[in-house]
Coordinates of C-alpha atoms and ligand atoms in Angstrom, one line a residue:
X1 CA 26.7 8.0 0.9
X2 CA 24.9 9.4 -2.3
X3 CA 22.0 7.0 -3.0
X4 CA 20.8 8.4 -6.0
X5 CA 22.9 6.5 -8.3
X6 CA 22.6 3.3 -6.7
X7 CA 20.7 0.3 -8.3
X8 CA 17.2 -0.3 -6.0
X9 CA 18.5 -3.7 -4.1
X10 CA 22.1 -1.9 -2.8
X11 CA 19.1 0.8 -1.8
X12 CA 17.1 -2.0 0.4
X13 CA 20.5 -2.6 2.4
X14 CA 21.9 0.6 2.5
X15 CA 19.1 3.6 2.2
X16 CA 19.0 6.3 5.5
X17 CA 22.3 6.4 6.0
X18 CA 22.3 5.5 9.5
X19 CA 25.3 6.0 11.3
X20 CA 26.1 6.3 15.2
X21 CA 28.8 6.8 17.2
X22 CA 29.6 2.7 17.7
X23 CA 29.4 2.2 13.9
X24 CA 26.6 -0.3 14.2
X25 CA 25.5 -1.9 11.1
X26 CA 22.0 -2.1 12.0
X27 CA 19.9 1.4 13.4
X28 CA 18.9 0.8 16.8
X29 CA 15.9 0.9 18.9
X30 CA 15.6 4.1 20.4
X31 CA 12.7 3.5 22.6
X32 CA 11.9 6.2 24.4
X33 CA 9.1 8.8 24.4
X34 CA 11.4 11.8 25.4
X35 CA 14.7 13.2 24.9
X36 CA 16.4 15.3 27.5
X37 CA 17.7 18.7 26.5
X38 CA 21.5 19.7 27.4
X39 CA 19.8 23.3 28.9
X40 CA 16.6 25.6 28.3
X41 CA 18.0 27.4 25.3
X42 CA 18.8 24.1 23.8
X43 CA 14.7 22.6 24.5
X44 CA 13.6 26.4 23.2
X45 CA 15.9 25.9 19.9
X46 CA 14.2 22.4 19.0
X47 CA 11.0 24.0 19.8
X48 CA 11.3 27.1 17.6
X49 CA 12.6 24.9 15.0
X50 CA 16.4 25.9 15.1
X51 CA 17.8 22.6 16.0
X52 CA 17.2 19.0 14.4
X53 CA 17.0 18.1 17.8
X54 CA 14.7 15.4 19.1
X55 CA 12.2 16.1 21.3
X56 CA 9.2 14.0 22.0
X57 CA 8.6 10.5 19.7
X58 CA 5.3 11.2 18.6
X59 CA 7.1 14.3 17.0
X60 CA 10.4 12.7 15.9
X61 CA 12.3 9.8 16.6
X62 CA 16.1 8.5 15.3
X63 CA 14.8 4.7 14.8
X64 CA 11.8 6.1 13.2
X65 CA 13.2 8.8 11.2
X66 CA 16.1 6.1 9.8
X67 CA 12.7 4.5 8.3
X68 CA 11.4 7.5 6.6
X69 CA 14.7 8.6 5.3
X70 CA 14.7 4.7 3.9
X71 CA 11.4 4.7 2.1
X72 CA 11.7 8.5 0.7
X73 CA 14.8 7.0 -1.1
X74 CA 13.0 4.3 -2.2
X75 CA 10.2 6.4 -3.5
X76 CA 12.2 9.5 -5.0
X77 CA 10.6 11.5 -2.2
X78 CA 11.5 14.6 -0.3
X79 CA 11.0 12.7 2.5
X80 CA 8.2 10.2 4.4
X81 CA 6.3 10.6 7.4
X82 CA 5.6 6.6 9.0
X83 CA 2.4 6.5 10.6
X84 CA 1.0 3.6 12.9
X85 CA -1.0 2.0 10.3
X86 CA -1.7 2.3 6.3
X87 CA -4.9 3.5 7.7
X88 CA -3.2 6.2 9.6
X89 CA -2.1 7.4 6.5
X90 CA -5.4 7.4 4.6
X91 CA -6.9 9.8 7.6
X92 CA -3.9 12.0 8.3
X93 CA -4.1 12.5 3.9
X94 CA -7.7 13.1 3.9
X95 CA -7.6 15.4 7.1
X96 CA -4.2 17.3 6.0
X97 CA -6.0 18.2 2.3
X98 CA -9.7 18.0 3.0
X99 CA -11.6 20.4 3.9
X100 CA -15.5 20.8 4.6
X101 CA -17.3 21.6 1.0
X102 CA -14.9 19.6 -0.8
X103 CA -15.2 16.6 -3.1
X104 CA -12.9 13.9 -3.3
X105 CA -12.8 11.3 -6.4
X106 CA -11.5 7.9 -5.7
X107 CA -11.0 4.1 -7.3
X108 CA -14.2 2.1 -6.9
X109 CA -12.4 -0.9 -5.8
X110 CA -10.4 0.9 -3.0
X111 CA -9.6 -1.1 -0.2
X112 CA -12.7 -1.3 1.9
X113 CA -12.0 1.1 4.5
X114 CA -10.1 3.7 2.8
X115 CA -14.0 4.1 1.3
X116 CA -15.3 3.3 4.3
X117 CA -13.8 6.2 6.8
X118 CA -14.5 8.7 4.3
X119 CA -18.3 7.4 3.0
X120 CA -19.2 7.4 6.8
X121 CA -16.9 9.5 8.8
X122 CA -15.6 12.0 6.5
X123 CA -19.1 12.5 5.0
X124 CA -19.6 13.9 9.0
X125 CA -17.9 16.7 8.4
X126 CA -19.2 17.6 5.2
X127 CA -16.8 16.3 2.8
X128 CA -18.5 13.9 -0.2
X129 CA -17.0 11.3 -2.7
X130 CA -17.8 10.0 -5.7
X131 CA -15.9 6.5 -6.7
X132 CA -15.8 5.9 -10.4
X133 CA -13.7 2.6 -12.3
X134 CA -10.6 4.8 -12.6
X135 CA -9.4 2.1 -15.0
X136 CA -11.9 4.8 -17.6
X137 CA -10.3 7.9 -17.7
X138 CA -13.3 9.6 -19.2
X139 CA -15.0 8.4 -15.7
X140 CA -12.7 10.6 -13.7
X141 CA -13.4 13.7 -15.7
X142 CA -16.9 13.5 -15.9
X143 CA -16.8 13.2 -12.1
X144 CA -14.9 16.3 -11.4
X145 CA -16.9 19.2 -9.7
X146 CA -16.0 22.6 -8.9
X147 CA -15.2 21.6 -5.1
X148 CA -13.0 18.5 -6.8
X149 CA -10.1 18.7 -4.4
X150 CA -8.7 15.5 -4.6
X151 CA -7.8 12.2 -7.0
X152 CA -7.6 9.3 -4.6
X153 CA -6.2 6.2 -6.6
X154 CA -5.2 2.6 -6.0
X155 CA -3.5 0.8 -8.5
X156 CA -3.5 -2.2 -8.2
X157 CA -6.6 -2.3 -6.9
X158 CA -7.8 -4.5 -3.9
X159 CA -9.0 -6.9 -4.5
X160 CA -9.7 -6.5 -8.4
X161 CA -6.3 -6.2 -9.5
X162 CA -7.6 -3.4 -11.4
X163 CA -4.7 -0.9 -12.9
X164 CA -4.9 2.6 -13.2
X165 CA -3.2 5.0 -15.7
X166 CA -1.5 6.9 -13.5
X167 CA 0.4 9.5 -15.8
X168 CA -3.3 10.0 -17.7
X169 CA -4.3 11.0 -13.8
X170 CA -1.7 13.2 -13.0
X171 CA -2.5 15.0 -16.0
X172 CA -6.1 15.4 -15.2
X173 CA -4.8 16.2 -11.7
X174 CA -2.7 19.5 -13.1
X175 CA -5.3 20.5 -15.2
X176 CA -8.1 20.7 -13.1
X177 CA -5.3 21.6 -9.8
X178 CA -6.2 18.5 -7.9
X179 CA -4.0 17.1 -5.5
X180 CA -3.1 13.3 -6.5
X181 CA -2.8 10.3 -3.9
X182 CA -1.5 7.0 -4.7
X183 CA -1.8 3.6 -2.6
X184 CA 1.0 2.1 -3.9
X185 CA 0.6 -0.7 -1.2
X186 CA 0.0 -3.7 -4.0
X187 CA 3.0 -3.0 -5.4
X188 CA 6.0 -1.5 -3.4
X189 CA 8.2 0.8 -4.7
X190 CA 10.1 -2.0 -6.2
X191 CA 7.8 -2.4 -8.2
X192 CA 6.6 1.3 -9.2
X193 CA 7.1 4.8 -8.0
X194 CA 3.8 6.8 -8.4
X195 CA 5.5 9.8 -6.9
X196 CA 8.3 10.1 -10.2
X197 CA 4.7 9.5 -12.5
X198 CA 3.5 12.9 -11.3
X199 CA 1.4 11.9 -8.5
X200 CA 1.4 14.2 -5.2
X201 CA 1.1 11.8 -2.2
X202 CA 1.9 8.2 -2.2
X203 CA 1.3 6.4 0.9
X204 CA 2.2 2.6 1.7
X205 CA 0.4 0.1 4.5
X206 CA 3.7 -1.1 5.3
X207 CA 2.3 -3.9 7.2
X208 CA 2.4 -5.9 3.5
X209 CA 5.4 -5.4 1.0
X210 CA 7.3 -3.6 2.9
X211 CA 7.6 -5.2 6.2
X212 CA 6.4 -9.0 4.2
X213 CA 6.8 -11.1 7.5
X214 CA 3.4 -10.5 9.2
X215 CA 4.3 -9.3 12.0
X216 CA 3.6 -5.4 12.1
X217 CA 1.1 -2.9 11.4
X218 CA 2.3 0.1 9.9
X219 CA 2.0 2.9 7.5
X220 CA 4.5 5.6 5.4
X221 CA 3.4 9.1 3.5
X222 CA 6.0 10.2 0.8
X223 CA 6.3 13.5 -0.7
X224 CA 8.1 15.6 -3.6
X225 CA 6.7 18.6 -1.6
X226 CA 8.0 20.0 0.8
X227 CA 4.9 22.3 1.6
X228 CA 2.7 19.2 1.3
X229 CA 5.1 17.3 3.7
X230 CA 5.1 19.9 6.6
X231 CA 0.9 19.8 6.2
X232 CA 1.4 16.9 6.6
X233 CA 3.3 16.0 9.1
X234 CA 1.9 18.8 11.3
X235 CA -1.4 16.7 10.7
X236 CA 0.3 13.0 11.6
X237 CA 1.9 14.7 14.4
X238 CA -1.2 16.6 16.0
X239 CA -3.9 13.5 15.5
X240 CA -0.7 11.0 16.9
X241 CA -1.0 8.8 14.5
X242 CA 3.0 8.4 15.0
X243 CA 5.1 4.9 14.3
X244 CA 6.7 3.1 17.6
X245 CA 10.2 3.0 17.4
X246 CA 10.3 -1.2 17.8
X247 CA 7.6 -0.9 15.0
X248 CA 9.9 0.5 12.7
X249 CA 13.3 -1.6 13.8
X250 CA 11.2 -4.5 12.0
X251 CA 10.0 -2.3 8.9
X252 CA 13.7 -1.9 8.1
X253 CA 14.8 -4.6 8.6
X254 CA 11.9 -6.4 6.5
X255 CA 12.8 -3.8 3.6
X256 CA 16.2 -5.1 3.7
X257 CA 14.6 -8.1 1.6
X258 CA 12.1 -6.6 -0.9
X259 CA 13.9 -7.0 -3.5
X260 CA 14.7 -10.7 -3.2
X261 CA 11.0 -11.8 -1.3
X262 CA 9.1 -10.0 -4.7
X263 CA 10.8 -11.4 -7.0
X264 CA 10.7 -15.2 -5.6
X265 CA 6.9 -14.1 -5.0
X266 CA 6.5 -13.0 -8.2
X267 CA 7.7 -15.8 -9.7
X268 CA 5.8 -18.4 -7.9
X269 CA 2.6 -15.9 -9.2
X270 CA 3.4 -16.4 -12.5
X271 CA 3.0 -20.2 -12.4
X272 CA 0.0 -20.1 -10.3
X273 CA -2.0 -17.9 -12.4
X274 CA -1.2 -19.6 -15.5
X275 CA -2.1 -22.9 -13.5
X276 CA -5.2 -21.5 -12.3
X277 CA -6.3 -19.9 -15.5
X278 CA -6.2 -23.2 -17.1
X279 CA -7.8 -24.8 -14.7
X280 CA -11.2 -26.5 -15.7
X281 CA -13.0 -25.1 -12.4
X282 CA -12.1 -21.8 -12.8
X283 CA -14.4 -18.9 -14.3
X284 CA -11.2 -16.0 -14.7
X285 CA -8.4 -14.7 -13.1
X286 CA -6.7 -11.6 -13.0
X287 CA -3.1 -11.1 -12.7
X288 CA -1.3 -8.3 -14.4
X289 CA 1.5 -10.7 -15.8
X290 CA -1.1 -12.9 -17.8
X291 CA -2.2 -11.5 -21.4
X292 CA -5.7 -11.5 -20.5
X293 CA -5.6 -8.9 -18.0
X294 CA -7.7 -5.9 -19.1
X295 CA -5.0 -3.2 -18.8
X296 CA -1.9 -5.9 -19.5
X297 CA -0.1 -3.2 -21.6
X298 CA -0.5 -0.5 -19.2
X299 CA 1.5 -2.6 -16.5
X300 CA 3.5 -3.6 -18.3
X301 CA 4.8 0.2 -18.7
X302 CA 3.7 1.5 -15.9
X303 CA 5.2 -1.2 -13.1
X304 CA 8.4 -3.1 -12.9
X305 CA 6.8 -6.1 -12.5
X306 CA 3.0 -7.7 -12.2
X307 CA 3.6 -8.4 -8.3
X308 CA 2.2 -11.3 -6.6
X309 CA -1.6 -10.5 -6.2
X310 CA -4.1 -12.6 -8.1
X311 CA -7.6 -12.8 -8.1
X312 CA -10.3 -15.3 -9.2
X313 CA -13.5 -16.7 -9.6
X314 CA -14.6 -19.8 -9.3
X315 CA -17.4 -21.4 -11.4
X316 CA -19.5 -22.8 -8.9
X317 CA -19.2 -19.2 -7.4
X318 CA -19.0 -18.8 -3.5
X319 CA -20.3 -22.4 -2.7
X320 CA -17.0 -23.4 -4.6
X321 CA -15.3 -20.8 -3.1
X322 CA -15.5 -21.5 0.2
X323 CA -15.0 -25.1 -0.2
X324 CA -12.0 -24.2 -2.1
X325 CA -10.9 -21.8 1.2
X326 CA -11.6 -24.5 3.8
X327 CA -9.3 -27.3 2.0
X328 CA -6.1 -25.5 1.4
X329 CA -3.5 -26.4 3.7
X330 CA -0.1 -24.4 2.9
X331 CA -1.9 -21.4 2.1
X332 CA -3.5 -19.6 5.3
X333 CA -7.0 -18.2 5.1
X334 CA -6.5 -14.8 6.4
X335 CA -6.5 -10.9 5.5
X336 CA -3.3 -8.9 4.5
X337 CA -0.7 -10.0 2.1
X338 CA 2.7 -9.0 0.9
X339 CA 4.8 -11.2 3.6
X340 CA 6.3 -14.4 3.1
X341 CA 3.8 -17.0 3.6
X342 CA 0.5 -17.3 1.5
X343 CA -2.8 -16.4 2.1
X344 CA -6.1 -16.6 1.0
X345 CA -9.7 -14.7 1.7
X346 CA -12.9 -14.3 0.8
X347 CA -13.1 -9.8 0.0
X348 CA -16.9 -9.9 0.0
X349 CA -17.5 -12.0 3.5
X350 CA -14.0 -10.5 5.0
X351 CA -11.7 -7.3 4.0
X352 CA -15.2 -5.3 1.4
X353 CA -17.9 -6.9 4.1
X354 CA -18.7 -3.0 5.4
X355 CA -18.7 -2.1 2.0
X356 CA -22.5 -1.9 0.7
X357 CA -23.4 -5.3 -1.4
X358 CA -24.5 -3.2 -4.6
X359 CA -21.6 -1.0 -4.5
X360 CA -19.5 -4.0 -3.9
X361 CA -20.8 -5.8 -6.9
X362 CA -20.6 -2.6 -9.1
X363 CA -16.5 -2.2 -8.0
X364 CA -16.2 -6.0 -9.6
X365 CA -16.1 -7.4 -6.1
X366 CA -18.5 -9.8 -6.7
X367 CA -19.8 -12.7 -4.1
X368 CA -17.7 -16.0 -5.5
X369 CA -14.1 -13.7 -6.0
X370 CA -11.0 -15.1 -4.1
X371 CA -8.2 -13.1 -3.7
X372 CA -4.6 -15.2 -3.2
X373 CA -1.7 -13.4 -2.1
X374 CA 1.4 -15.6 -3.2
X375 CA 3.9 -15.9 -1.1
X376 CA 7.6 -17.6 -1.3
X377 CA 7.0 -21.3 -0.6
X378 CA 8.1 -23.7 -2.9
X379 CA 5.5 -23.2 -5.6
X380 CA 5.4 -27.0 -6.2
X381 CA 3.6 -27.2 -2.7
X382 CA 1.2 -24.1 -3.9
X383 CA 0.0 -25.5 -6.7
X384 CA 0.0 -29.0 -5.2
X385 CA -2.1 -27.4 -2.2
X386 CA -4.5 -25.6 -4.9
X387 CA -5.0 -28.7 -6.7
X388 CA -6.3 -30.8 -4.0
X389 CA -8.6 -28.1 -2.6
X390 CA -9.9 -27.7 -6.2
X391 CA -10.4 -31.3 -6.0
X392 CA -12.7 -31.5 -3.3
X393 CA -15.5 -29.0 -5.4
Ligands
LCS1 N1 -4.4 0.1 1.5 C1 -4.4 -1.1 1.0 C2 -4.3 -1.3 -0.5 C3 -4.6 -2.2 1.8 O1 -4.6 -3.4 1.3 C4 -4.7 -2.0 3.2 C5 -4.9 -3.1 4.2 C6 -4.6 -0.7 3.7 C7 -4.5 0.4 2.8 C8 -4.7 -0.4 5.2 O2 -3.5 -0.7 5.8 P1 -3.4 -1.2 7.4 O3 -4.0 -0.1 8.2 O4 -4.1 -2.5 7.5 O5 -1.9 -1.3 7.6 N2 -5.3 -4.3 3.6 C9 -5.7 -5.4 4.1 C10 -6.2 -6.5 3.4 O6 -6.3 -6.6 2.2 N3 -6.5 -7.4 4.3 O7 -6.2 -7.1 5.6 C11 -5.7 -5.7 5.6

């Protein structure tokens, strides 16, 4: 079937094409680390790259590779590469394009680790960084340097909610011939496709949106490419950050609903951040769907929609906060987001804790900030449950 034509949710159900000789409607687990050849000339042919073959699963994979023909469609790529984790994606991007000498420039509200890994791992092997509020264009270019190899981006950001032009990057990007990578984990491609905005890489932590029932960790790199993709992919393959085939069974089947779980979860967003930013205890709250965010225009163009992700502060700061965190009863207090069920954490005590406290405060993470991720309850009960916790400050 030709999916180019189709509309995004007749994608969810029907993108990769799987089909096998029983006609099954759903793609199978093929768990198993090997795959026996018919003779040697066969096993040589796979190896020289003559055959689509499967050979070994941390190579290749038909449950896997259903997956990453799935996403690529979803994403206007050439094709993905699914990785074990979103942080297997960050490393296998930074080790595929980074080499010693160069400079990378990246969001300064980046998801803690993906700052992390490079700040004091990366930084090992002689690569540096420089994070600027990416929000400022005029930031990125005054941060470029001759060894500038790379424009590391995440839009929203986490936990900020910060948005990023990203056709102003990409043009900066071809100008000064840097490769462009996009988290595009806050928003799904249901929501926007970096890749068709002119950036190079986009990579997802599939363990939120995509999967959105909390029960795996996983990661997918897309490409227009295909030079990039085979760098790529040599690198995923080599380091083994490779998927599990039962890993990506779920991912599927989780993607199947996208459509449906973001917009009920946007929705219910909506009428919580409008609750919440007229709420007398609250200081602000960002959510691109609400006027007041800073770059409210910009999403508005750039996404499909202002996703479920809100962030606030509360006036009695993190006293209030955690009082606030400790009452709720619907919502959960843990990390992640993007499934079904709500959740709510504390960044600077939980998920931007490694991250140092001035470079923390300077990224707008700041000490009383709580980040909710909405999820598809009845929002009656969310509001309901906010109420009551505010109640108790
Ligand atoms: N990128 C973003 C924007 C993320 O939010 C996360 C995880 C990652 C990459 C890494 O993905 P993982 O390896 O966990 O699949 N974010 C988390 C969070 O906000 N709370 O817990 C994990």
């Amino acid at each position: 079937m030709k999916t180019d034509k189709l509309g995004i949710n007749t994608k969810l159900i029907h993108a990769g094409n799987f089909k096998d000789q029983f006609g099954s409607a759903t793609v199978p687990i093929y768990q198993t680390s090997t795959f026996a050849f018919e003779n040697v000339d066969e096993g040589a042919k796979c190896f020289a790259g003559e055959s689509n073959g499967y050979i070994y699963t941390r190579i290749g994979n038909p449950t896997i590779n259903a997956l990453e023909e799935a996403v690529a469609t979803l994403e206007n790529a050439y094709r993905g590469i699914a990785v074990s984790s979103g942080m297997a994606a960050v490393t296998t991007i930074y080790m595929a394009m980074l080499e010693k000498g160069a400079h990378m420039i990246s969001t300064e509200a980046v998801y803690g680790p993906s700052r992390g890994v490079m700040e004091n791992h990366f930084s090992r092997f002689g690569v540096e960084s420089t994070y600027v509020n990416t929000c400022n264009v005029e930031e990125i270019k005054n941060a470029i340097k001759p060894n500038t190899k790379m424009l590391f981006i995440e839009t929203p950001a986490n936990p900020t909610m910060d948005i990023t032009d990203l056709k102003a990057c990409a043009a900066i990007a071809k100008e000064h011939g840097l490769i462009l990578v996009v988290d595009n984990t806050f928003s799904s491609p249901y929501l926007q496709r970096p890749l068709d905005l002119g950036a190079d890489i986009v990579f997802h932590s599939m363990t939120k949106f995509l999967n959105g029932h909390a029960d795996v960790v996983a990661g997918m790199i897309l490409t227009k490419d295909e030079s990039l993709y085979n760098k790529l992919r040599v690198m995923m393959v080599n380091m083994g950050c490779n998927m599990d085939p039962h890993q990506a069974y779920l991912v599927i089947r989780g993607i199947k609903t996208l459509g449906i779980r973001i917009e009920r979860a946007q929705e219910n967003a909506m009428k919580i951040a409008e609750f919440l930013e007229n709420h007398p205890k609250i200081e602000w709250v960002k959510y691109p769907g609400l006027k007041s965010h800073p770059q409210y225009k910009l999403a508005q163009e750039q996404m499909d929609g202002p996703g479920s992700m809100i962030c606030f502060e509360l006036k009695g700061g993190l006293d209030a906060g955690k009082i606030l965190q400790d009452n709720v009863k619907v919502a959960l207090l843990a990390v992640s987001l993007g499934g079904v069920e709500t959740l709510i954490q504390h960044p600077a005590s939980m998920t931007h804790s490694k991250v140092p406290k001035e470079a923390r405060l300077k990224a707008g993470i700041t000490d009383g900030l709580v980040r909710y991720a909405v999820g598809i309850e009845d929002v009656e009960d969310l509001i309901n449950d906010l109420k009551e916790a505010l109640d108790k400050i």
